[in-house]
Coordinates of C-alpha atoms in Angstrom, one line a residue:
M1 CA -102.0 186.1 -64.9
T2 CA -99.7 186.2 -68.4
A3 CA -99.0 189.3 -70.2
R4 CA -96.4 191.5 -71.5
A5 CA -94.5 193.1 -69.1
K6 CA -94.8 197.2 -68.7
T7 CA -93.1 197.9 -66.1
E8 CA -89.7 198.1 -65.1
P9 CA -88.4 194.7 -63.5
A10 CA -88.8 194.3 -59.2
S11 CA -84.8 193.1 -59.4
P12 CA -82.3 195.5 -61.1
R13 CA -80.2 192.5 -61.3
Y14 CA -80.8 192.1 -65.2
D15 CA -82.0 193.6 -67.9
I16 CA -86.3 192.0 -68.0
A17 CA -87.3 194.6 -70.7
A18 CA -84.5 193.8 -73.1
L19 CA -85.1 190.0 -72.5
V20 CA -89.3 190.8 -73.2
E21 CA -88.2 192.5 -76.5
A22 CA -85.8 189.6 -77.5
L23 CA -88.5 186.8 -77.0
G24 CA -91.2 188.8 -78.8
D25 CA -94.5 186.5 -79.0
V26 CA -93.2 184.4 -76.8
P27 CA -95.6 184.3 -73.3
V28 CA -94.5 185.2 -70.3
V29 CA -95.6 186.2 -66.7
T30 CA -94.8 189.2 -64.2
E31 CA -97.0 189.4 -61.8
P32 CA -94.8 189.3 -58.4
V33 CA -97.2 187.1 -56.9
I34 CA -97.2 184.7 -59.7
V35 CA -93.6 184.5 -60.0
R36 CA -92.9 184.4 -56.6
R37 CA -95.0 181.2 -55.6
R38 CA -94.0 179.4 -59.1
S39 CA -90.6 180.0 -58.1
R40 CA -90.7 177.9 -55.0
D41 CA -91.4 173.7 -54.5
F42 CA -91.9 171.6 -51.6
F43 CA -88.2 172.1 -50.1
W44 CA -90.2 173.2 -47.0
Y45 CA -90.2 169.4 -45.7
S46 CA -86.6 170.6 -44.8
P47 CA -86.2 173.0 -41.7
I48 CA -82.7 174.3 -42.6
L49 CA -83.8 174.7 -46.3
A50 CA -87.1 176.4 -45.0
E51 CA -85.4 179.0 -43.6
Q52 CA -82.3 179.1 -46.3
L53 CA -84.6 179.2 -49.3
K54 CA -88.0 181.5 -48.1
A55 CA -87.0 184.4 -49.9
V56 CA -86.4 183.0 -53.2
A57 CA -88.1 184.3 -56.2
G58 CA -87.4 185.0 -60.0
D59 CA -88.0 187.8 -62.1
I60 CA -90.1 186.7 -64.8
I61 CA -91.9 183.7 -65.9
V62 CA -91.3 182.4 -69.4
Q63 CA -94.0 179.7 -71.4
P64 CA -92.7 178.1 -74.5
R65 CA -95.0 176.9 -76.4
D66 CA -92.7 174.8 -78.4
E67 CA -88.7 173.8 -78.9
A68 CA -88.6 177.0 -80.9
D69 CA -89.5 179.3 -78.2
V70 CA -87.2 177.3 -76.2
V71 CA -84.5 178.3 -78.6
R72 CA -85.1 182.1 -78.5
T73 CA -85.0 182.2 -74.7
A74 CA -82.0 180.1 -74.3
A75 CA -80.4 182.9 -76.7
A76 CA -81.8 185.7 -75.2
C77 CA -80.9 184.4 -71.9
A78 CA -77.3 183.9 -73.2
K79 CA -76.3 187.2 -74.6
L80 CA -77.9 188.9 -71.7
R81 CA -76.5 186.9 -68.9
I82 CA -79.3 186.2 -67.5
P83 CA -79.9 182.7 -64.9
L84 CA -82.5 180.7 -66.8
T85 CA -84.0 178.4 -64.6
V86 CA -86.2 174.7 -65.8
R87 CA -89.4 174.1 -64.1
A88 CA -92.2 172.1 -64.8
G89 CA -94.1 171.0 -62.2
G90 CA -92.5 171.8 -59.1
T91 CA -92.9 168.7 -56.4
G92 CA -89.5 168.6 -55.8
N93 CA -88.2 168.5 -52.4
Y94 CA -85.0 170.3 -51.6
G95 CA -85.4 173.6 -54.0
Q96 CA -83.6 171.8 -57.5
A97 CA -85.7 173.8 -59.5
M98 CA -85.5 177.2 -57.4
P99 CA -84.0 180.6 -58.8
L100 CA -81.5 181.4 -56.2
E101 CA -80.3 184.1 -58.4
G102 CA -83.4 185.2 -59.8
G103 CA -83.8 185.6 -63.5
V104 CA -85.8 183.2 -65.8
I105 CA -88.5 180.6 -64.7
L106 CA -88.7 178.8 -67.9
D107 CA -92.0 176.9 -67.5
M108 CA -92.2 174.1 -69.9
T109 CA -95.5 172.6 -69.3
A110 CA -97.2 173.3 -72.2
L111 CA -94.9 171.1 -74.4
N112 CA -96.5 168.5 -73.5
A113 CA -97.4 165.8 -76.5
V114 CA -96.5 162.1 -76.7
L115 CA -94.2 162.2 -80.5
W116 CA -94.6 158.9 -80.9
Q117 CA -94.3 155.1 -79.0
K118 CA -94.1 151.7 -80.2
P119 CA -94.1 149.0 -77.9
G120 CA -91.7 149.1 -75.5
V121 CA -90.6 152.9 -76.6
V122 CA -92.2 156.0 -75.8
R123 CA -91.3 159.4 -77.3
V124 CA -92.4 162.5 -75.5
Q125 CA -92.2 166.0 -74.6
T126 CA -90.4 166.9 -71.5
G127 CA -93.8 169.1 -70.1
M128 CA -96.4 166.0 -70.3
N129 CA -97.5 165.0 -67.1
L130 CA -96.7 161.5 -65.6
L131 CA -100.6 160.6 -65.0
A132 CA -101.2 161.5 -68.9
L133 CA -98.6 159.9 -70.4
D134 CA -99.4 156.6 -68.4
G135 CA -102.8 157.5 -69.9
E136 CA -101.4 157.3 -73.3
T137 CA -99.5 154.5 -73.3
R138 CA -101.8 152.2 -71.4
A139 CA -104.0 152.3 -74.5
N140 CA -101.4 150.2 -76.2
G141 CA -100.8 148.1 -72.9
F142 CA -98.0 149.7 -71.4
E143 CA -96.8 151.9 -68.5
L144 CA -94.1 153.7 -67.3
R145 CA -91.6 151.4 -65.8
M146 CA -91.5 153.7 -62.4
H147 CA -92.6 156.8 -61.7
P148 CA -92.8 159.2 -58.8
S149 CA -95.1 159.6 -55.8
T150 CA -95.7 162.8 -56.8
K151 CA -96.7 160.8 -60.5
R152 CA -100.1 162.6 -60.2
T153 CA -98.0 166.5 -60.8
A154 CA -94.8 165.6 -61.9
T155 CA -93.8 166.0 -65.6
V156 CA -91.8 163.3 -67.1
G157 CA -88.6 165.9 -67.4
G158 CA -89.1 166.8 -63.7
F159 CA -88.7 163.1 -62.9
V160 CA -85.4 162.9 -65.1
A161 CA -83.8 166.1 -64.3
G162 CA -84.5 165.6 -60.8
G163 CA -85.4 162.2 -59.7
S164 CA -82.8 159.0 -59.2
G165 CA -86.4 155.9 -59.2
G166 CA -89.3 155.3 -57.2
V167 CA -92.5 153.5 -57.6
G168 CA -91.5 150.8 -59.5
S169 CA -87.6 150.5 -59.3
V170 CA -88.0 147.3 -57.1
A171 CA -88.5 145.5 -60.8
Y172 CA -86.2 147.8 -62.5
G173 CA -84.1 149.9 -60.2
G174 CA -83.4 153.8 -60.2
L175 CA -83.4 155.8 -63.5
R176 CA -79.3 155.4 -63.5
E177 CA -79.9 151.8 -64.3
P178 CA -78.2 150.9 -68.1
G179 CA -82.0 150.9 -70.4
N180 CA -84.0 153.2 -68.3
I181 CA -83.6 156.5 -69.8
L182 CA -82.5 155.7 -73.4
A183 CA -82.5 159.5 -75.1
A184 CA -83.1 162.4 -74.5
R185 CA -82.9 165.9 -77.0
I186 CA -81.4 169.0 -74.7
V187 CA -80.8 172.4 -75.8
T188 CA -78.1 174.3 -75.5
V189 CA -77.2 177.9 -73.2
E190 CA -76.1 179.4 -75.8
E191 CA -75.7 183.2 -78.1
Q192 CA -76.8 180.5 -80.7
P193 CA -77.8 177.4 -79.2
R194 CA -77.7 174.2 -80.3
I195 CA -79.5 170.9 -80.6
L196 CA -78.7 168.0 -78.8
E197 CA -79.3 163.8 -78.6
L198 CA -78.1 162.2 -76.5
R199 CA -78.5 158.5 -76.6
Q200 CA -77.8 155.8 -74.1
D201 CA -75.3 156.2 -71.4
A202 CA -75.1 160.0 -72.7
A203 CA -78.7 160.4 -72.3
Q204 CA -77.4 160.1 -68.1
K205 CA -75.5 163.9 -68.2
V206 CA -79.3 165.4 -67.9
N207 CA -80.3 162.9 -65.2
R208 CA -80.7 164.4 -61.5
A209 CA -78.5 167.0 -62.8
Y210 CA -81.4 170.1 -61.3
G211 CA -81.6 171.4 -65.0
T212 CA -78.0 172.9 -65.1
T213 CA -76.7 170.3 -67.9
G214 CA -79.0 171.4 -70.4
I215 CA -82.7 172.7 -71.3
I216 CA -84.4 168.8 -72.2
T217 CA -87.5 169.2 -74.8
E218 CA -87.5 165.7 -75.3
L219 CA -87.4 161.9 -73.5
E220 CA -87.2 158.6 -75.4
M221 CA -88.4 156.4 -72.0
P222 CA -88.2 152.9 -71.8
L223 CA -92.2 151.1 -71.0
A224 CA -93.5 147.4 -69.1
P225 CA -96.5 145.6 -69.6
A226 CA -99.3 147.7 -68.1
W227 CA -100.7 145.2 -65.1
P228 CA -103.7 145.7 -63.5
W229 CA -102.3 146.5 -60.4
I230 CA -103.9 145.4 -56.5
D231 CA -102.7 147.7 -53.7
V232 CA -102.3 145.9 -50.5
I233 CA -101.7 146.7 -46.6
V234 CA -100.5 143.5 -44.9
A235 CA -100.0 144.8 -40.8
F236 CA -97.3 142.6 -38.6
D237 CA -96.5 142.7 -35.0
T238 CA -92.6 144.1 -35.1
F239 CA -90.9 146.2 -37.9
R240 CA -88.6 143.5 -38.3
D241 CA -92.1 141.2 -39.6
A242 CA -92.8 143.6 -42.0
F243 CA -89.5 143.6 -43.2
E244 CA -89.1 140.3 -43.6
A245 CA -92.3 139.7 -45.4
G246 CA -90.9 142.3 -47.6
R247 CA -87.7 141.2 -48.1
A248 CA -89.6 137.8 -49.1
V249 CA -92.2 139.5 -51.8
A250 CA -88.7 141.6 -53.5
L251 CA -87.0 138.5 -54.0
A252 CA -89.6 136.3 -55.6
D253 CA -89.3 137.3 -59.0
G254 CA -92.1 135.4 -60.2
V255 CA -94.0 137.6 -58.3
V256 CA -94.5 140.6 -60.5
K257 CA -94.7 144.1 -57.9
K258 CA -94.3 147.7 -58.0
L259 CA -93.7 148.2 -54.6
V260 CA -93.0 146.9 -51.4
T261 CA -92.8 149.2 -48.8
P262 CA -92.2 148.2 -45.1
I263 CA -93.2 151.2 -42.4
A264 CA -92.8 151.4 -38.9
W265 CA -95.2 152.5 -36.2
P266 CA -96.2 155.1 -35.4
I267 CA -95.6 156.6 -38.9
P268 CA -99.0 154.7 -40.2
S269 CA -100.9 156.6 -37.7
Y270 CA -100.1 159.7 -39.3
F271 CA -102.2 158.1 -43.4
G272 CA -106.0 159.8 -42.7
S273 CA -108.0 157.8 -44.8
L274 CA -106.0 154.7 -44.7
K275 CA -106.1 154.9 -40.9
A276 CA -108.8 152.0 -41.0
A277 CA -106.4 149.5 -42.6
C278 CA -103.1 150.5 -40.0
P279 CA -104.0 149.0 -36.6
E280 CA -103.0 150.3 -33.6
G281 CA -98.9 149.5 -32.6
K282 CA -98.6 147.7 -35.9
A283 CA -96.2 147.9 -38.4
I284 CA -97.3 147.8 -42.4
L285 CA -96.4 146.7 -45.5
V286 CA -97.5 148.5 -48.4
C287 CA -97.2 146.7 -51.9
M288 CA -99.2 146.9 -55.5
I289 CA -99.0 143.6 -56.8
A290 CA -100.3 142.5 -60.2
E291 CA -103.3 141.0 -60.0
P292 CA -102.7 137.4 -62.1
F293 CA -99.7 137.1 -58.9
L294 CA -101.8 137.9 -55.5
D295 CA -102.1 134.4 -55.2
S296 CA -98.3 134.2 -55.5
F297 CA -97.5 137.0 -53.2
K298 CA -100.0 135.7 -50.6
A299 CA -97.9 132.6 -50.5
V300 CA -95.2 133.9 -50.3
L301 CA -96.0 136.1 -47.4
G302 CA -96.9 132.3 -45.8
G303 CA -99.2 133.3 -43.8
R304 CA -97.6 136.0 -42.0
G305 CA -99.2 139.5 -40.7
T306 CA -103.2 140.4 -41.6
V307 CA -104.0 141.7 -45.1
T308 CA -106.1 145.5 -44.0
H309 CA -106.5 146.1 -47.6
E310 CA -107.1 144.6 -51.1
A311 CA -108.3 146.8 -53.9
P312 CA -106.9 147.6 -57.4
S313 CA -105.5 150.7 -58.0
Q314 CA -106.9 153.8 -58.3
E315 CA -105.5 157.0 -59.4
G316 CA -109.0 159.3 -61.0
P317 CA -110.2 162.5 -59.8
G318 CA -110.8 162.8 -55.9
Q319 CA -108.9 159.3 -55.6
V320 CA -106.0 158.7 -53.5
P321 CA -103.7 155.8 -54.7
L322 CA -101.8 153.9 -52.0
Y323 CA -98.3 154.7 -53.5
E324 CA -98.8 158.4 -52.3
F325 CA -98.3 157.0 -48.9
S326 CA -95.0 155.7 -50.0
W327 CA -91.9 157.1 -51.1
N328 CA -91.7 160.8 -50.1
H329 CA -95.1 161.1 -49.7
T330 CA -95.0 159.0 -46.2
T331 CA -93.6 162.4 -45.3
L332 CA -96.1 164.7 -46.5
Q333 CA -98.7 162.6 -45.0
W334 CA -97.0 163.8 -41.6
L335 CA -96.1 166.8 -42.4
K336 CA -99.6 167.6 -43.5
T337 CA -100.7 168.0 -39.4
D338 CA -97.0 168.1 -37.9
R339 CA -94.2 170.1 -39.1
S340 CA -91.9 168.9 -36.3
I341 CA -89.9 166.4 -38.0
T342 CA -88.1 166.1 -41.5
Y343 CA -86.3 162.7 -44.0
L344 CA -83.7 161.6 -44.6
Q345 CA -82.6 159.7 -48.1
L346 CA -80.4 156.4 -47.6
L347 CA -79.6 153.8 -49.3
Y348 CA -78.3 150.7 -47.4
P349 CA -75.6 148.1 -47.8
H350 CA -77.0 145.4 -49.8
D351 CA -74.5 142.4 -48.1
R352 CA -75.4 144.4 -44.5
L353 CA -78.6 144.8 -45.4
E354 CA -80.7 143.9 -42.0
E355 CA -78.0 143.9 -39.7
T356 CA -77.9 147.8 -40.6
V357 CA -81.3 148.8 -40.6
F358 CA -81.3 147.2 -37.5
R359 CA -78.5 148.2 -35.5
L360 CA -79.4 151.6 -36.3
M361 CA -83.2 151.6 -36.0
E362 CA -81.8 149.8 -32.2
Q363 CA -79.7 153.2 -32.0
F364 CA -82.1 156.0 -33.2
E365 CA -85.3 154.6 -31.2
G366 CA -88.0 157.1 -31.6
E367 CA -85.9 159.9 -32.6
V368 CA -85.1 157.8 -36.4
L369 CA -88.4 155.9 -37.6
P370 CA -88.3 153.2 -40.7
H371 CA -89.1 153.5 -43.6
L372 CA -87.8 151.6 -46.4
E373 CA -88.4 151.1 -50.0
F374 CA -86.9 148.0 -51.3
I375 CA -85.1 148.7 -54.8
R376 CA -82.7 146.6 -57.8
F377 CA -79.5 148.4 -57.0
A378 CA -76.7 147.5 -60.0
G379 CA -78.7 143.7 -59.9
R380 CA -78.9 143.3 -56.4
I381 CA -81.7 144.0 -53.7
T382 CA -81.8 146.0 -51.2
C383 CA -83.4 148.9 -49.9
S384 CA -83.8 152.7 -50.2
A385 CA -85.0 154.3 -47.1
L386 CA -86.5 158.0 -46.2
P387 CA -87.2 157.6 -42.5
I388 CA -89.2 160.1 -40.5
V389 CA -86.8 162.2 -38.2
R390 CA -88.2 163.9 -35.2
Y391 CA -86.2 167.0 -35.9
T392 CA -84.1 169.1 -32.8
T393 CA -81.6 171.1 -33.9
P394 CA -79.7 171.3 -37.7
E395 CA -76.3 169.6 -35.5
R396 CA -77.8 167.2 -34.4
L397 CA -79.4 166.7 -38.0
D398 CA -75.5 166.5 -39.0
E399 CA -74.4 164.4 -36.4
I400 CA -77.2 161.4 -37.3
I401 CA -76.2 161.2 -41.3
R402 CA -72.6 161.4 -40.2
I403 CA -73.3 157.7 -38.1
H404 CA -75.2 156.6 -41.0
E405 CA -72.2 156.6 -43.2
D406 CA -70.4 155.7 -40.7
H407 CA -72.4 152.3 -40.6
G408 CA -71.6 152.3 -44.2
V409 CA -75.2 153.7 -45.7
M410 CA -75.2 156.2 -48.5
V411 CA -76.8 159.7 -47.5
A412 CA -78.5 161.6 -50.2
N413 CA -78.6 164.9 -48.0
P414 CA -81.8 166.6 -49.0
H415 CA -81.1 169.1 -46.6
V416 CA -78.6 171.1 -48.8
V417 CA -78.7 173.3 -51.9
S418 CA -76.0 171.8 -54.1
L419 CA -75.8 168.9 -56.3
E420 CA -72.4 167.1 -54.8
D421 CA -73.7 168.1 -51.5
G422 CA -76.5 166.2 -51.9
S423 CA -75.1 163.3 -53.1
R424 CA -74.2 160.3 -52.3
H425 CA -70.9 160.8 -53.5
K426 CA -70.7 163.9 -52.4
R427 CA -69.3 165.5 -55.7
A428 CA -70.9 166.6 -59.2
D429 CA -70.3 163.1 -61.5
A430 CA -67.4 163.9 -63.7
D431 CA -69.2 163.7 -66.7
Q432 CA -72.2 166.1 -66.2
L433 CA -69.8 168.7 -65.1
G434 CA -67.5 168.8 -68.0
F435 CA -70.8 168.3 -70.1
K436 CA -71.7 171.7 -68.7
A437 CA -68.7 173.2 -69.5
D438 CA -70.2 172.4 -73.3
V439 CA -73.5 173.3 -72.8
D440 CA -73.9 176.2 -70.5
P441 CA -70.1 177.7 -70.6
M442 CA -71.6 180.4 -68.8
G443 CA -73.2 178.9 -66.1
L444 CA -76.4 180.8 -66.8
L445 CA -78.6 177.3 -66.1
N446 CA -79.9 176.6 -62.1
P447 CA -76.5 178.6 -61.0
G448 CA -75.6 177.6 -58.1
K449 CA -77.0 174.4 -57.8
M450 CA -73.8 172.4 -59.5
A451 CA -71.4 174.8 -56.9
S452 CA -68.1 172.7 -58.6
Y453 CA -68.8 174.7 -61.8
V454 CA -66.9 177.7 -62.3
A455 CA -68.3 179.9 -64.8
V456 CA -66.9 181.7 -68.2
R457 CA -69.0 185.1 -68.4

């Protein structure tokens, strides 16, 4: 329901009527049920955040049609001191785009045009859906280098603002690797907003900042050659066998791949439509391999394991692509039928990868179930991980995190709200913190997420 506000806002904290008047013909939504629904993401993956954030809701949704509407909204929010939380697909897992202090939810999904593309590069508005974007670029023989497992519902702006890597990171690393974000165009939140163009390293100031460092309206992203991808599942007697085979594939630079994911039993028992490819008691290796290199992939396996699934990757209506059983979709597959579990986000040390994986696997046998994602990190092959955790208490979860950190594993805690607490480094990026003071001096963008920033209002 899209309409002009005609009644007093539910919350007296902000002058929503004055905001609506300042916005003129910019579309808004004020229906409380819709506003509350659009205030949420997949924060309930965490039993801790499920309790902390259950009452969070904005006061109004603003739906800009173009960048001029974004500028108008930013100016109005600055003048009226109304918080503003940028929003798109809402596919985050830990409340990245939930309006902790209410106010405006800025729905960017109408800014969804490809502005231009050339071989290897695309310029796009940030509300564009990732699957639709891939469709546009594939027509010219290219595709996104990487995408989250939520590709079919996520937007390019949401991926850059809240993500770090995903399907494709085994070849190209994470979004913070040089060359993985080429430019970002942002609107500042001031009474007279500015439009800034950030290129190359400067564009990292908006990466994984939860929308706290400017309203991103356009992104320039690198592309990779578009391959026909083959989805493959290989079953193994043990998780160690799956890990070793996966590492061999990840290290095989001549084999073009997009996904190399070892997963321990019993996680595959929750894989619904894939159960026929997941034998009882077996660990699996989930891969996406470029079709011309499938024989080379099998040669690297060297007869290890049993191929139980091999088919062209499909992303159409009514189809479930294999990548939706990887990254944090692995957790979702289990949560569909059992809400008693949760997860962590880990990065293993590259120089002690195998030793650390199996030492911790043994220590937490039956409690922390391994699910690894082979990735490139600073030029080296290692593993990110999103293990399934059998949740008991917040105290035990904190203890599990501490023990991983004691073993040199970096933990991006998905059970906290702020950037700092969720960061692997436990602090805000210095460049992002300083940049926020320039582009959002009053701290109106997603307040509460960059906790170390002190606003001037």
